[in-house]
Coordinates of C-alpha atoms and ligand atoms in Angstrom, one line a residue:
M1 CA -210.2 186.4 23.0
V2 CA -213.0 184.8 25.4
Q3 CA -214.0 182.9 22.2
H4 CA -210.8 181.7 21.3
L5 CA -210.6 180.2 24.5
I6 CA -213.1 178.4 24.6
T7 CA -212.9 176.6 21.3
F8 CA -208.9 176.3 22.6
G9 CA -210.6 174.3 25.5
F10 CA -212.6 172.0 24.6
C11 CA -210.4 170.7 21.4
L12 CA -207.5 170.7 24.3
R13 CA -210.0 167.8 25.1
F14 CA -210.7 166.5 22.5
L15 CA -207.5 165.9 22.2
L16 CA -207.6 164.4 25.6
A17 CA -210.0 161.7 25.3
A18 CA -208.8 160.8 21.5
S19 CA -205.9 159.5 23.5
A20 CA -207.0 158.3 26.8
Q21 CA -208.6 156.7 23.8
H22 CA -209.4 153.0 26.8
V23 CA -210.5 155.3 29.6
Q24 CA -214.3 155.3 29.2
T25 CA -216.2 156.1 32.3
Q26 CA -216.0 159.3 34.1
A27 CA -216.3 158.5 37.4
L28 CA -218.2 155.7 39.7
D29 CA -220.4 156.5 42.1
S30 CA -218.6 158.0 45.3
V31 CA -220.3 155.6 48.6
Y32 CA -218.6 156.2 51.2
Q33 CA -215.5 158.8 51.8
A34 CA -213.6 159.8 54.6
Y35 CA -210.7 161.1 56.5
N36 CA -209.8 158.2 58.7
L37 CA -212.8 155.7 59.8
E38 CA -215.3 156.5 62.7
F39 CA -215.7 153.2 65.2
A40 CA -218.4 153.1 67.6
F41 CA -217.8 151.0 71.0
P42 CA -219.8 149.7 73.1
S43 CA -219.7 152.9 75.3
D44 CA -217.0 156.2 76.0
V45 CA -215.4 153.9 79.3
E46 CA -214.2 150.8 77.2
R47 CA -212.9 153.6 73.8
D48 CA -211.0 155.2 77.4
R49 CA -209.5 151.5 78.0
V50 CA -208.4 150.9 74.6
L51 CA -207.2 154.0 74.0
R52 CA -205.1 154.1 77.3
E53 CA -203.9 150.6 76.6
G54 CA -202.3 151.0 72.8
L55 CA -205.2 148.7 71.3
Y56 CA -207.8 151.6 69.8
D57 CA -204.8 154.1 67.8
P58 CA -206.0 156.6 65.3
A59 CA -203.3 157.1 63.4
N60 CA -203.1 153.9 62.4
V61 CA -206.3 152.3 60.8
I62 CA -206.3 151.9 58.3
P63 CA -209.2 149.2 55.1
I64 CA -208.3 147.7 53.4
D65 CA -212.0 145.1 51.4
V66 CA -215.2 146.1 51.1
D67 CA -218.1 143.5 50.8
V68 CA -221.3 144.4 49.7
Y69 CA -224.7 142.2 50.5
Y70 CA -227.8 142.9 49.4
K71 CA -231.4 141.6 50.9
H72 CA -234.3 140.3 49.5
G73 CA -235.8 142.9 47.2
D74 CA -233.5 145.2 49.7
P75 CA -231.7 148.2 47.3
T76 CA -230.2 149.2 50.4
P77 CA -227.4 146.5 50.9
S78 CA -225.5 146.0 54.3
I79 CA -221.8 147.3 53.3
F80 CA -218.3 145.5 55.1
V81 CA -215.1 146.6 55.8
T82 CA -212.7 145.5 57.0
I83 CA -209.1 146.8 58.6
P84 CA -206.5 144.5 59.5
R85 CA -204.8 143.8 62.5
F86 CA -200.6 145.0 60.5
A87 CA -200.1 146.4 63.2
K88 CA -201.6 146.9 67.1
G89 CA -204.1 149.7 67.7
V90 CA -207.3 148.3 65.2
P91 CA -209.8 148.4 67.9
Y92 CA -211.4 146.4 64.9
S93 CA -211.3 144.0 62.6
L94 CA -214.4 143.3 61.1
A95 CA -216.8 146.1 60.8
Y96 CA -220.0 147.1 58.9
V97 CA -221.6 150.9 57.4
T98 CA -223.8 152.3 59.4
N99 CA -225.6 155.6 58.6
E100 CA -224.5 157.6 60.8
M101 CA -222.1 160.6 60.1
K102 CA -219.8 161.4 62.7
P103 CA -216.6 164.2 61.8
N104 CA -213.8 162.4 60.0
G105 CA -216.6 160.0 58.2
T106 CA -219.4 157.4 58.6
L107 CA -219.9 155.2 61.6
L108 CA -218.6 152.0 61.5
Q109 CA -219.8 148.5 64.0
A110 CA -218.3 145.6 64.9
Y111 CA -219.6 143.0 63.9
P112 CA -220.7 140.1 63.8
S113 CA -220.4 142.0 67.0
Y114 CA -217.3 143.5 69.5
E115 CA -216.6 140.7 71.8
W116 CA -215.8 138.9 68.5
H117 CA -212.4 141.5 68.0
K118 CA -212.1 142.5 71.5
T119 CA -209.4 139.6 72.8
H120 CA -206.9 140.6 70.0
G121 CA -205.4 137.3 69.3
A122 CA -205.9 136.3 73.2
D123 CA -209.1 133.8 72.2
C124 CA -208.7 132.3 69.2
N125 CA -212.7 131.3 69.5
G126 CA -213.4 134.6 67.6
L127 CA -211.2 137.0 65.5
T128 CA -207.6 138.1 65.4
S129 CA -207.3 140.0 61.7
V130 CA -209.0 140.4 58.9
Y131 CA -207.9 141.3 55.4
R132 CA -210.4 139.8 53.4
T133 CA -213.7 138.7 53.0
Q134 CA -215.9 137.2 50.5
I135 CA -220.3 136.8 50.2
D136 CA -220.5 133.5 48.4
D137 CA -224.3 133.7 46.1
C138 CA -225.8 131.4 48.3
G139 CA -225.9 134.1 51.6
R140 CA -222.3 134.1 53.6
L141 CA -220.0 136.3 54.2
W142 CA -216.3 134.2 54.6
I143 CA -214.4 135.9 56.3
L144 CA -210.7 134.7 56.4
D145 CA -208.8 135.4 59.4
S146 CA -204.9 135.6 58.8
G147 CA -204.2 134.7 63.0
E148 CA -201.9 136.9 63.9
I149 CA -201.4 141.1 64.0
D150 CA -197.8 142.5 62.6
F151 CA -196.3 138.4 62.2
V152 CA -196.7 137.1 65.5
Q153 CA -200.0 133.8 64.3
L154 CA -201.6 134.4 67.7
C155 CA -203.8 131.7 66.9
A156 CA -203.7 129.8 63.9
P157 CA -205.4 130.5 60.0
Q158 CA -208.9 130.0 60.4
L159 CA -212.0 131.2 57.8
Y160 CA -215.5 131.2 59.2
A161 CA -219.0 131.6 57.3
I162 CA -221.9 133.7 58.3
D163 CA -224.8 133.3 57.8
L164 CA -226.2 137.2 56.0
E165 CA -230.4 136.3 56.9
N166 CA -229.7 135.6 59.8
G167 CA -225.8 136.0 61.6
Q168 CA -225.4 132.3 62.0
V169 CA -222.3 130.8 62.1
V170 CA -222.6 127.8 59.6
H171 CA -219.2 126.7 58.6
Q172 CA -216.0 126.9 60.9
Y173 CA -212.2 125.2 59.5
R174 CA -209.2 125.4 61.7
M175 CA -205.8 125.7 59.8
P176 CA -203.5 122.6 59.8
K177 CA -200.3 124.4 60.7
R178 CA -197.5 121.4 58.2
L179 CA -199.9 124.7 55.3
Y180 CA -199.1 127.3 56.7
K181 CA -196.2 129.1 58.0
E182 CA -196.1 131.0 61.5
G183 CA -194.5 134.1 61.7
V184 CA -194.4 134.6 57.3
S185 CA -198.0 133.5 56.2
R186 CA -200.1 136.4 56.0
F187 CA -203.3 134.5 54.2
V188 CA -205.1 138.1 52.4
M189 CA -208.3 136.6 50.5
P190 CA -210.5 133.5 50.2
T191 CA -212.4 132.5 47.4
I192 CA -215.5 129.7 47.4
E193 CA -217.0 128.0 44.7
L194 CA -219.7 126.9 45.5
D195 CA -221.3 124.1 43.1
S196 CA -222.9 124.8 40.2
R197 CA -226.1 123.9 40.8
N198 CA -226.9 124.3 44.9
C199 CA -225.4 126.2 48.7
D200 CA -223.9 123.1 48.5
V201 CA -219.5 124.3 49.2
G202 CA -216.8 122.8 47.3
F203 CA -213.5 124.1 47.7
V204 CA -212.4 127.6 49.5
Y205 CA -209.2 128.8 47.9
M206 CA -207.1 131.5 50.6
A207 CA -204.2 133.7 49.2
D208 CA -201.1 133.7 51.3
S209 CA -199.8 136.3 50.4
I210 CA -196.6 136.7 52.1
G211 CA -196.0 133.6 52.4
D212 CA -196.1 132.7 48.7
G213 CA -198.6 130.7 48.0
I214 CA -202.4 129.3 48.0
V215 CA -204.4 126.7 50.1
V216 CA -207.0 124.7 49.2
Y217 CA -209.6 123.5 51.2
D218 CA -211.8 120.5 49.6
V219 CA -214.9 121.3 52.2
A220 CA -216.7 118.1 52.1
A221 CA -213.9 115.6 51.6
Q222 CA -212.4 117.6 55.1
Q223 CA -208.9 118.1 53.8
S224 CA -207.0 120.6 52.2
W225 CA -203.7 121.7 50.6
R226 CA -201.5 123.8 50.0
I227 CA -199.5 125.4 46.4
E228 CA -196.7 127.2 46.6
N229 CA -194.3 127.3 43.8
K230 CA -192.3 130.7 41.0
Y231 CA -195.6 131.2 40.3
T232 CA -196.5 131.8 43.5
Y233 CA -193.8 134.4 44.5
P234 CA -192.8 138.2 44.3
H235 CA -190.8 139.4 41.7
P236 CA -188.2 141.6 42.4
D237 CA -189.0 144.4 38.9
F238 CA -192.0 144.3 40.5
G239 CA -191.4 145.5 44.4
T240 CA -192.5 149.1 44.3
F241 CA -194.7 150.5 43.8
T242 CA -195.4 154.1 42.8
I243 CA -198.7 155.9 43.6
A244 CA -199.6 159.1 42.1
G245 CA -196.1 160.1 43.2
D246 CA -195.7 158.7 46.2
S247 CA -193.1 155.4 46.4
F248 CA -192.7 152.4 48.7
Q249 CA -192.2 149.1 48.7
L250 CA -194.6 145.9 48.9
W251 CA -192.7 141.8 48.3
D252 CA -195.7 140.6 48.3
G253 CA -196.9 136.8 46.5
T254 CA -200.2 135.5 45.9
V255 CA -202.4 138.8 46.5
S256 CA -206.4 137.1 44.8
T257 CA -207.4 134.4 43.0
T258 CA -210.6 134.2 40.3
L259 CA -212.1 131.2 39.0
T260 CA -214.3 130.3 35.2
P261 CA -217.8 131.5 36.2
H262 CA -220.0 128.2 35.7
A263 CA -222.5 129.5 34.0
L264 CA -219.1 130.3 30.5
G265 CA -220.0 126.7 29.7
V266 CA -215.5 126.2 29.2
K267 CA -213.3 123.9 30.8
R268 CA -212.9 126.2 34.1
M269 CA -209.6 128.1 35.4
M270 CA -208.4 129.1 38.6
Y271 CA -206.7 132.7 37.7
F272 CA -204.4 134.4 40.4
H273 CA -201.3 136.7 40.4
S274 CA -199.0 138.0 42.6
L275 CA -198.8 141.5 44.0
S276 CA -195.7 142.1 43.8
S277 CA -194.9 140.8 39.8
D278 CA -197.3 142.0 36.8
W279 CA -197.7 138.4 35.8
Q280 CA -201.1 137.1 35.0
M281 CA -201.4 132.7 35.8
A282 CA -204.3 130.8 35.3
I283 CA -203.7 126.9 35.9
P284 CA -206.6 124.2 35.5
L285 CA -209.1 124.0 37.9
D286 CA -209.8 120.7 37.9
V287 CA -205.5 120.3 38.4
V288 CA -206.0 122.0 41.5
N289 CA -209.0 120.4 42.6
N290 CA -207.5 116.9 43.0
G291 CA -205.8 116.3 46.5
S292 CA -203.3 114.0 45.2
N293 CA -201.9 116.6 42.2
W294 CA -199.9 118.5 45.6
K295 CA -197.2 117.0 47.5
L296 CA -196.0 119.6 51.1
N297 CA -193.2 120.9 49.3
D298 CA -192.9 119.9 46.3
V299 CA -191.9 122.5 44.1
S300 CA -192.9 120.8 41.2
A301 CA -196.1 119.5 41.5
A302 CA -197.9 119.3 38.6
L303 CA -195.8 123.1 38.0
D304 CA -196.8 122.2 33.8
Q305 CA -200.3 122.7 33.9
F306 CA -199.5 126.9 34.9
V307 CA -200.0 129.0 32.4
V308 CA -197.9 132.2 32.3
L309 CA -201.3 133.6 30.0
G310 CA -198.7 137.6 29.9
K311 CA -197.5 141.0 31.8
R312 CA -199.4 144.1 31.7
G313 CA -196.2 146.0 33.1
S314 CA -198.1 147.9 36.4
Q315 CA -199.4 145.1 39.8
C316 CA -202.7 144.5 39.6
V317 CA -204.1 144.6 43.5
A318 CA -207.7 143.0 44.1
A319 CA -209.7 141.7 41.5
A320 CA -212.9 140.3 40.7
M321 CA -214.5 138.8 37.5
S322 CA -217.9 138.9 36.8
E323 CA -220.4 136.4 35.0
T324 CA -219.5 136.7 31.6
G325 CA -215.9 136.1 32.5
M326 CA -214.7 139.6 32.4
L327 CA -211.3 139.3 35.2
L328 CA -211.4 143.0 36.4
C329 CA -208.6 144.4 39.0
G330 CA -207.3 147.6 40.2
L331 CA -204.5 148.4 38.9
V332 CA -201.3 150.7 40.6
K333 CA -199.9 152.8 37.9
P334 CA -202.2 154.5 36.7
A335 CA -204.4 153.5 39.1
S336 CA -207.2 152.1 37.0
I337 CA -209.4 149.7 36.8
L338 CA -208.5 146.9 34.5
A339 CA -210.3 144.2 32.7
W340 CA -209.9 141.9 30.4
N341 CA -211.7 139.0 29.1
T342 CA -211.1 135.8 29.6
Q343 CA -211.7 133.9 26.3
T344 CA -209.2 136.4 24.5
P345 CA -205.8 135.9 25.2
Y346 CA -204.5 138.2 27.4
T347 CA -201.7 141.2 25.4
H348 CA -202.5 144.6 25.4
Q349 CA -205.0 145.1 22.8
N350 CA -207.3 142.8 24.9
L351 CA -206.8 144.9 28.2
V352 CA -208.8 147.2 28.9
M353 CA -208.7 150.5 30.7
L354 CA -212.5 151.3 31.6
I355 CA -211.1 154.1 34.4
E356 CA -208.3 155.6 35.2
D357 CA -208.9 157.9 38.3
E358 CA -205.4 159.1 39.8
E359 CA -207.1 160.8 42.8
R360 CA -209.7 158.6 43.3
L361 CA -208.5 155.3 43.0
Q362 CA -205.0 155.5 44.7
F363 CA -204.4 151.4 46.3
T364 CA -207.7 150.0 45.3
S365 CA -206.9 147.7 47.2
G366 CA -210.8 145.4 48.1
L367 CA -213.2 144.0 44.4
K368 CA -215.9 143.1 44.0
I369 CA -218.7 142.1 41.6
V370 CA -222.2 141.2 43.8
R371 CA -225.7 141.4 43.0
N372 CA -227.9 144.1 43.8
H373 CA -231.2 144.0 44.7
E374 CA -232.2 143.2 40.6
G375 CA -229.9 140.6 39.6
K376 CA -227.3 143.5 37.9
E377 CA -223.7 143.1 38.9
E378 CA -222.1 146.1 40.5
L379 CA -218.9 146.4 40.9
W380 CA -217.6 147.9 43.8
A381 CA -213.6 149.3 45.0
L382 CA -212.7 150.4 47.9
S383 CA -209.3 152.5 48.0
N384 CA -206.7 153.3 50.6
R385 CA -204.2 155.2 49.8
L386 CA -201.7 152.9 51.4
Q387 CA -198.8 155.0 50.3
K388 CA -199.1 157.3 52.3
A389 CA -200.2 154.6 55.0
F390 CA -196.5 153.3 54.2
G391 CA -194.6 156.3 53.6
A392 CA -195.2 159.6 55.1
G393 CA -198.1 158.9 56.8
L394 CA -201.8 160.2 56.2
N395 CA -202.8 164.2 56.2
F396 CA -205.9 163.7 58.3
K397 CA -206.9 167.0 56.7
E398 CA -207.5 164.8 52.9
I399 CA -209.7 162.4 52.0
N400 CA -208.8 158.5 52.7
F401 CA -210.4 156.4 52.6
R402 CA -213.7 155.5 49.9
I403 CA -215.6 153.7 48.5
Q404 CA -217.1 153.7 45.4
K405 CA -219.4 152.0 42.7
C406 CA -220.7 151.7 39.7
G407 CA -222.7 149.2 37.0
V408 CA -220.4 146.4 35.7
Q409 CA -222.5 146.8 32.9
E410 CA -222.7 150.5 32.4
L411 CA -218.7 150.6 33.7
L412 CA -218.0 148.4 30.6
S413 CA -219.9 149.9 27.6
G414 CA -218.6 153.0 28.6
G415 CA -222.1 155.0 30.4
P416 CA -222.1 156.1 33.4
C417 CA -222.2 154.4 36.5
Y418 CA -225.6 153.8 38.4
Ligands
NAG1 C1 -210.7 162.6 62.3 O1 -209.1 161.7 63.0 C2 -207.9 162.9 62.7 C3 -206.8 162.3 62.8 O2 -207.3 160.0 63.7 C4 -208.4 163.1 65.2 O3 -207.2 163.8 65.0 C5 -209.2 163.8 64.7 O4 -210.0 164.0 66.4 C6 -210.7 163.3 64.2 N1 -211.4 163.9 65.3 C7 -213.3 164.2 65.2 C8 -213.7 165.0 65.6 O5 -213.0 162.1 66.1
NAG2 C1 -206.1 113.1 40.8 O1 -204.7 112.4 39.6 C2 -203.7 111.8 39.8 C3 -203.0 112.3 39.4 O2 -202.1 113.0 40.6 C4 -204.5 111.2 39.0 O3 -204.5 109.6 38.6 C5 -206.3 110.7 39.0 O4 -207.2 110.3 38.4 C6 -206.8 112.2 39.3 N1 -208.4 112.2 39.9 C7 -209.3 113.1 39.5 C8 -210.8 113.1 39.8 O5 -209.7 113.9 38.1

């Protein structure tokens, strides 16, 4: 009888594996997991003050992005985390993960320093609220600050670049008023376009997910413009998000932009999508980068240049591009990492679910492909169970926040992660 059960168990596993043949990798490697975020403070007095004044509410802190930097030859990376100020109660909005273990998770430390976050929007020469960051190939951390807390626009949206080798601010940009909508806009993701041969920054693309647009910043020319039309908006069929049985509403437009890698040597595109939509969009990058195409408030500007590549049937949150032109995204349903080779049509045969994990990929809002100390590409993902945070509330007896990773080659070939 026991023998029989074992045989049956074996067959069942085989059948499940056969019916879900797209799912290859068993699990991503866990790097960080937390019941709740643990924040370091300059002193206990300061911690007590922010708790008392409602500037720190432990029940109200949700990380959404991860970024990773390997210093020359060092196998241990710096891991950055963003904690947007959706509401009051977030003591700082950008942090790095320390080595110190605490009961609820590894201790976080403010970045660049506690001072940068301390005024909660009163001093705009700091950071008000950070949704996502991007580290460029020249070791600079680009920080997109939405400038608002719960849609109160305390400062203009702004962008900082910090050289991670020496901690110096190497660039700052403040968005002109005409390019954002006060009380509506929420800038959630920067994408950096470098010249292929050196570290000169060409363009920065900033996704305005609630204002439904993309602001393009031409760094050398010191000019910027806004792209907004029906393709940068959400779609009513995808305003409800269901994750592990819990549903919630999000009504967000453009959340992510990615670019064709220089190395492919093909006509370059900007790929983008709205959070509350299942459409995968693209537009030639030279059209995006030519400011004379984009008159303010002209919703028909260059409209014939936009391509609806396909519809995937569920929402993607964050996305990242590999050096080989594979576009990866955190799919909502089923909870998984989805891959598409940008040199093939966006059809269901060409959409590959690399890993499905209903437990550990609950709302993958942070996704990065970074190069490690050996030059090898790694995928890093942050998940945060946003369905619970925005719904009934997080249960702090369970793991709520995770950072996981996998070598991109291993992930694409279905092997175990390392
Ligand atoms: C862990 O987080 C929960 C929820 O915020 C909190 O109630 C608890 O005090 C924390 N535990 C410790 C040891 O900090
Ligand atoms: C930019 O676009 C305009 C049309 O909007 C076109 O006339 C011009 O040639 C373009 N410039 C470049 C450098 O492609």
